[in-house]
Every structure is written in C-alpha cells, then in structure tokens.
Amino acid sequence: MADAFSLQDVLDSFKSSLSDNKEVFIKYYISGWRELVSFMNSLGSVFSFISKDAVNKIQILENLLMGENGTHYLTVQSMVKYELDNELVDLAKRSSHPESGCRTLLRLHRALRWLQLFLESLRTSTEDSKTSVMCSEAYNASLSPHHPWIIRKAAGMAFCALPSRNAFFEVMNAGSDQEVITLLGEALPLISEVHQITEDLYAKNNLLDLP
Ligand code: 1PZ
C-alpha cells in the first residue's frame, strides 16, 4: 500500500527539510506533518479533533507556499524575514494577520517538541510502559502550557485511547521492535535538530509567544 504510514517516511521528510546551510524547507516540514497526521488518523476517530487542527495549520502554510508570495515561504528562515519585514505578523494580539505563517508554524513547532519527547520515551520504554503515560508526560512538558483547560481536558481523554506500546510499534511499520528502536534512534537527532534551529530562530526574533 503506497499510502500506508511508515516511520521511515517521516524520518525522510524531516531529513529533506534541512538544507545544506541548516535552513528548514517548509515544503518538507509540512510533508513530515502530513505523514504524522495520516498515522494519527489510523489510530481512530478520538484523535480527529487533533488531526483537524494539524491539517488546518498544514493547509495554511501550504497555501502561503503555493500563493503569489510563495517564493518567500521556501524556508522557515525566509518566511520569518519576509513576514517581519512586511509587518505581516500580529505580535501582541490577534488582529489583522490572525493566520500568519509565523504563528501557524509556531503551533506545529511546539507540537514537534511533543513528538520529540514522546518518541524519545517510546524509544527508551520497556514492554510494560504505558503509551498514555508517556504521551501525557510529553504533552505536559511541551504543548500543555499553551493550551486552555478545555483542550487539555480533551487531550487527556484522547491519550487514554492510545493503543498499547506493542500495537504502537506495529503500526509504525518499521519491522521488529528492535528495528523500530534503531530507527527512532536515527530519527530523533534529526527531529531535535529541526526543532532546535526553529527554536533559535524564533527566540532570536522574539516570536516564541505569538498570539
Ligand atoms: C498519537 C497521539 C496523538 C497525541 C497528540 C498530542 C498533541 C495533543 C494536541 C491537542 C491539540 C488539540 C486541538 C487544537 C488545538 C489548538 O488550539 C492549538 C493552538 O492553535 P490555535 O488555537 O492557537 O490556532 N493547536 C496546536 O497546539 C497544534 C496541535 C497540533 C498537534 C499535532 C499532533 C500530531 C501528532 C502526530 C502523532 C504521531
């Protein structure tokens, strides 16, 4: 099946997203997210409120990339420069640019931190580790402080519906448990690097709290 999820594809997308001079190509960044969303959809409809929001944000970025100013959206670096230079970002509160590329990508960027933490704890987990616990610990350390109570509540309920560690390893479609663990070990430094580059760029430009 051509469109079946594989962890390898996610890894490949994030790998392609890094340019030689360490810029992040938006095209591959969002294709990595698309893979992750298709994976999440395969886990059941409890997660659809999460994947809908992710798809919405992926779509906003894709529209910018495909739009008339698309050349400015080649990399996260060029997007930040273009939107700031042209005052296309709401810095203090949402007003005339509620869906800027910068604020939209920031939401995915925070979610990437969740992914990094979650995959790291999956990688180092043992057979009796609980995915719901790993997931909510990762969530509490990343996205949760940015979410209102109602979303935190809904997320917590969704986490309880996560498949077991064994089932999780299976759907990752990357071979034996040991092979999954090896692949996770390769994927994580890459995901961390993409995350760190974006984090530094956003910090330097004071963009980490965009409304
Ligand atoms: C496989 C397990 C999935 C667990 C995913 C853990 C993340 C839980 C996130 C809950 C988000 C709920 C829906 C909407 C949230 C939005 O309010 C926020 C802020 O956006 P704004 O309102 O400011 O426009 N959106 C986000 O924080 C982005 C969330 C993207 C989550 C993508 C998760 C993809 C997981 C892949 C799984 C392999």
Short mmCIF file of C-alpha atoms and ligand atoms in Angstrom, two decimals:
data_model
loop_
_atom_site.label_atom_id
_atom_site.label_comp_id
_atom_site.label_asym_id
_atom_site.label_seq_id
_atom_site.Cartn_x
_atom_site.Cartn_y
_atom_site.Cartn_z
CA MET A 1 0.00 0.00 0.00
CA ALA A 2 1.58 3.19 -1.22
CA ASP A 3 -0.05 5.44 1.35
CA ALA A 4 0.46 3.25 4.42
CA PHE A 5 2.25 5.05 7.20
CA SER A 6 5.87 4.34 7.75
CA LEU A 7 8.14 5.89 10.32
CA GLN A 8 10.86 5.86 7.67
CA ASP A 9 8.84 8.31 5.52
CA VAL A 10 8.51 10.72 8.43
CA LEU A 11 12.22 10.50 9.01
CA ASP A 12 12.91 11.08 5.29
CA SER A 13 10.70 14.18 5.20
CA PHE A 14 12.35 15.79 8.19
CA LYS A 15 15.74 14.83 6.78
CA SER A 16 14.90 16.54 3.47
CA SER A 17 13.67 19.60 5.33
CA LEU A 18 17.22 20.54 6.36
CA SER A 19 19.15 22.47 3.74
CA ASP A 20 22.95 22.34 3.50
CA ASN A 21 23.23 25.65 5.32
CA LYS A 22 20.79 24.49 8.01
CA GLU A 23 17.67 26.24 6.88
CA VAL A 24 14.35 24.43 7.14
CA PHE A 25 12.36 23.85 3.94
CA ILE A 26 8.67 24.40 4.67
CA LYS A 27 7.64 22.00 1.90
CA TYR A 28 9.26 19.01 3.59
CA TYR A 29 8.44 20.18 7.10
CA ILE A 30 4.77 20.07 6.23
CA SER A 31 5.06 16.79 4.38
CA GLY A 32 6.52 15.30 7.57
CA TRP A 33 3.44 16.60 9.38
CA ARG A 34 1.14 15.13 6.75
CA GLU A 35 2.68 11.71 7.35
CA LEU A 36 2.18 12.11 11.08
CA VAL A 37 -1.44 13.13 10.61
CA SER A 38 -2.14 10.08 8.47
CA PHE A 39 -0.60 7.98 11.21
CA MET A 40 -2.77 9.64 13.83
CA ASN A 41 -5.87 9.09 11.71
CA SER A 42 -5.12 5.39 11.57
CA LEU A 43 -5.31 5.32 15.37
CA GLY A 44 -9.02 6.14 15.44
CA SER A 45 -11.56 8.92 15.41
CA VAL A 46 -10.90 10.01 19.02
CA PHE A 47 -7.92 11.83 17.59
CA SER A 48 -9.74 13.62 14.80
CA PHE A 49 -10.09 16.92 16.69
CA ILE A 50 -6.30 16.92 16.96
CA SER A 51 -5.66 15.96 13.36
CA LYS A 52 -8.22 18.50 12.09
CA ASP A 53 -6.30 21.29 13.77
CA ALA A 54 -2.98 19.98 12.48
CA VAL A 55 -4.37 19.66 8.93
CA ASN A 56 -5.76 23.18 9.15
CA LYS A 57 -2.32 24.53 10.05
CA ILE A 58 -0.55 22.47 7.41
CA GLN A 59 -3.03 23.84 4.87
CA ILE A 60 -2.44 27.47 5.88
CA LEU A 61 1.29 27.00 5.33
CA GLU A 62 0.77 25.16 2.08
CA ASN A 63 -1.47 27.95 0.78
CA LEU A 64 1.20 30.50 1.63
CA LEU A 65 3.84 28.38 -0.09
CA MET A 66 1.69 27.97 -3.20
CA GLY A 67 0.43 31.56 -3.18
CA GLU A 68 1.69 34.57 -5.09
CA ASN A 69 4.34 35.29 -2.47
CA GLY A 70 5.32 31.64 -2.29
CA THR A 71 9.00 32.23 -3.01
CA HIS A 72 9.27 33.91 0.39
CA TYR A 73 7.95 30.78 2.03
CA LEU A 74 10.66 28.45 0.82
CA THR A 75 12.27 28.13 4.22
CA VAL A 76 11.27 28.97 7.78
CA GLN A 77 14.11 31.50 7.74
CA SER A 78 12.87 33.28 4.62
CA MET A 79 9.28 33.23 5.93
CA VAL A 80 10.26 34.87 9.22
CA LYS A 81 12.25 37.56 7.44
CA TYR A 82 9.55 38.25 4.86
CA GLU A 83 6.65 38.39 7.30
CA LEU A 84 8.52 40.56 9.81
CA ASP A 85 9.91 42.95 7.19
CA ASN A 86 6.42 43.42 5.77
CA GLU A 87 4.58 43.60 9.09
CA LEU A 88 2.54 40.51 8.34
CA VAL A 89 2.66 39.13 11.88
CA ASP A 90 0.36 40.01 14.79
CA LEU A 91 2.90 40.33 17.58
CA ALA A 92 0.83 41.26 20.63
CA LYS A 93 -2.72 40.14 19.92
CA ARG A 94 -4.55 38.59 17.03
CA SER A 95 -5.89 41.28 14.72
CA SER A 96 -5.22 41.85 11.03
CA HIS A 97 -2.96 38.81 10.50
CA PRO A 98 -4.57 36.04 12.53
CA GLU A 99 -3.15 33.32 10.30
CA SER A 100 0.40 34.42 9.65
CA GLY A 101 2.90 31.78 8.63
CA CYS A 102 4.96 32.57 11.73
CA ARG A 103 2.18 32.00 14.28
CA THR A 104 0.88 28.97 12.40
CA LEU A 105 4.25 27.29 12.18
CA LEU A 106 4.86 28.06 15.86
CA ARG A 107 1.94 25.76 16.76
CA LEU A 108 3.45 22.91 14.77
CA HIS A 109 6.85 23.72 16.19
CA ARG A 110 5.54 23.27 19.73
CA ALA A 111 3.89 20.03 18.66
CA LEU A 112 7.23 18.88 17.23
CA ARG A 113 8.68 19.23 20.72
CA TRP A 114 5.88 16.98 21.96
CA LEU A 115 6.77 14.47 19.24
CA GLN A 116 10.44 14.57 20.15
CA LEU A 117 9.73 13.89 23.83
CA PHE A 118 7.16 11.21 23.10
CA LEU A 119 9.34 9.32 20.62
CA GLU A 120 12.28 9.53 22.98
CA SER A 121 10.29 7.94 25.75
CA LEU A 122 8.94 5.29 23.38
CA ARG A 123 12.49 4.54 22.31
CA THR A 124 13.68 4.01 25.86
CA SER A 125 10.49 2.36 27.12
CA THR A 126 10.11 -1.20 28.31
CA GLU A 127 7.41 -3.67 27.33
CA ASP A 128 5.14 -2.74 30.22
CA SER A 129 5.42 1.04 29.72
CA LYS A 130 2.11 2.77 29.11
CA THR A 131 1.78 4.90 25.98
CA SER A 132 -0.89 7.08 27.60
CA VAL A 133 1.52 7.97 30.41
CA MET A 134 4.41 8.65 28.04
CA CYS A 135 2.13 10.73 25.85
CA SER A 136 0.74 12.87 28.64
CA GLU A 137 4.17 13.42 30.20
CA ALA A 138 5.44 14.64 26.83
CA TYR A 139 2.33 16.78 26.44
CA ASN A 140 2.68 18.35 29.89
CA ALA A 141 6.27 19.28 29.14
CA SER A 142 5.54 20.87 25.77
CA LEU A 143 2.10 21.82 24.47
CA SER A 144 0.01 21.86 27.60
CA PRO A 145 1.18 25.26 28.95
CA HIS A 146 -0.01 26.79 25.67
CA HIS A 147 -3.47 25.22 25.74
CA PRO A 148 -6.63 26.31 27.54
CA TRP A 149 -8.23 24.00 30.09
CA ILE A 150 -10.82 22.56 27.74
CA ILE A 151 -8.20 21.43 25.20
CA ARG A 152 -6.01 19.95 27.95
CA LYS A 153 -9.01 18.02 29.18
CA ALA A 154 -9.90 16.72 25.71
CA ALA A 155 -6.27 15.82 25.01
CA GLY A 156 -6.06 13.90 28.27
CA MET A 157 -9.12 11.89 27.33
CA ALA A 158 -7.76 11.14 23.87
CA PHE A 159 -4.47 9.89 25.34
CA CYS A 160 -6.36 7.20 27.24
CA ALA A 161 -7.50 5.81 23.88
CA LEU A 162 -3.94 5.32 22.63
CA PRO A 163 -3.01 1.78 21.60
CA SER A 164 -0.58 -0.20 23.71
CA ARG A 165 3.16 0.06 23.20
CA ASN A 166 3.17 -3.20 21.25
CA ALA A 167 0.39 -2.10 18.92
CA PHE A 168 2.13 1.23 18.51
CA PHE A 169 5.36 -0.39 17.42
CA GLU A 170 3.38 -2.48 14.97
CA VAL A 171 1.62 0.45 13.24
CA MET A 172 4.89 2.29 12.89
CA ASN A 173 5.57 -0.18 10.14
CA ALA A 174 9.32 -0.36 10.58
CA GLY A 175 9.94 -4.02 11.34
CA SER A 176 10.74 -5.70 14.63
CA ASP A 177 10.72 -3.83 17.94
CA GLN A 178 14.49 -3.63 17.75
CA GLU A 179 14.34 -2.17 14.25
CA VAL A 180 11.78 0.41 15.37
CA ILE A 181 14.04 1.38 18.27
CA THR A 182 17.01 1.71 15.93
CA LEU A 183 15.03 3.86 13.52
CA LEU A 184 13.79 6.04 16.38
CA GLY A 185 17.41 6.48 17.39
CA GLU A 186 18.15 7.80 13.89
CA ALA A 187 15.04 9.95 13.64
CA LEU A 188 15.37 11.70 16.98
CA PRO A 189 18.60 13.65 16.44
CA LEU A 190 17.15 14.93 13.17
CA ILE A 191 13.85 15.96 14.67
CA SER A 192 15.74 17.62 17.52
CA GLU A 193 17.95 19.49 15.08
CA VAL A 194 14.99 20.79 13.07
CA HIS A 195 13.32 21.77 16.33
CA GLN A 196 16.41 23.49 17.71
CA ILE A 197 17.07 25.51 14.55
CA THR A 198 13.49 26.78 14.56
CA GLU A 199 13.57 27.43 18.30
CA ASP A 200 16.77 29.53 18.00
CA LEU A 201 15.39 31.47 15.05
CA TYR A 202 12.11 32.21 16.83
CA ALA A 203 13.90 33.14 20.06
CA LYS A 204 16.25 35.49 18.24
CA ASN A 205 13.27 37.27 16.68
CA ASN A 206 11.13 37.24 19.82
CA LEU A 207 8.48 35.09 18.21
CA LEU A 208 8.05 32.33 20.78
CA ASP A 209 4.84 33.77 22.26
CA LEU A 210 2.97 34.80 19.14
CA PRO A 211 -0.77 35.03 19.81
C1 1PZ B 1 -0.79 9.84 18.60
C2 1PZ B 1 -1.17 10.66 19.72
C3 1PZ B 1 -1.53 12.00 19.40
C4 1PZ B 1 -1.25 12.92 20.51
C5 1PZ B 1 -1.06 14.29 20.06
C6 1PZ B 1 -0.60 15.18 21.16
C7 1PZ B 1 -0.94 16.58 20.93
C8 1PZ B 1 -2.24 16.98 21.53
C9 1PZ B 1 -2.65 18.27 20.99
C10 1PZ B 1 -4.05 18.64 21.24
C11 1PZ B 1 -4.46 19.69 20.26
C12 1PZ B 1 -5.90 19.89 20.20
C13 1PZ B 1 -6.54 20.67 19.15
C14 1PZ B 1 -6.33 22.11 18.94
C15 1PZ B 1 -5.50 22.89 19.48
C16 1PZ B 1 -5.25 24.33 19.11
O1 1PZ B 1 -5.99 25.18 19.95
C17 1PZ B 1 -3.77 24.57 19.27
C18 1PZ B 1 -3.39 26.03 19.19
O2 1PZ B 1 -3.72 26.56 17.97
P1 1PZ B 1 -4.54 27.95 17.93
O3 1PZ B 1 -5.84 27.71 18.65
O4 1PZ B 1 -3.67 28.95 18.61
O5 1PZ B 1 -4.72 28.23 16.45
N1 1PZ B 1 -3.08 23.82 18.25
C19 1PZ B 1 -1.93 23.19 18.49
O6 1PZ B 1 -1.35 23.27 19.55
C20 1PZ B 1 -1.34 22.36 17.36
C21 1PZ B 1 -1.52 20.92 17.68
C22 1PZ B 1 -1.03 20.02 16.59
C23 1PZ B 1 -1.00 18.62 17.09
C24 1PZ B 1 -0.42 17.69 16.12
C25 1PZ B 1 -0.16 16.37 16.72
C26 1PZ B 1 0.29 15.40 15.73
C27 1PZ B 1 0.65 14.15 16.37
C28 1PZ B 1 1.23 13.14 15.49
C29 1PZ B 1 1.15 11.82 16.13
C30 1PZ B 1 2.07 10.83 15.70
#
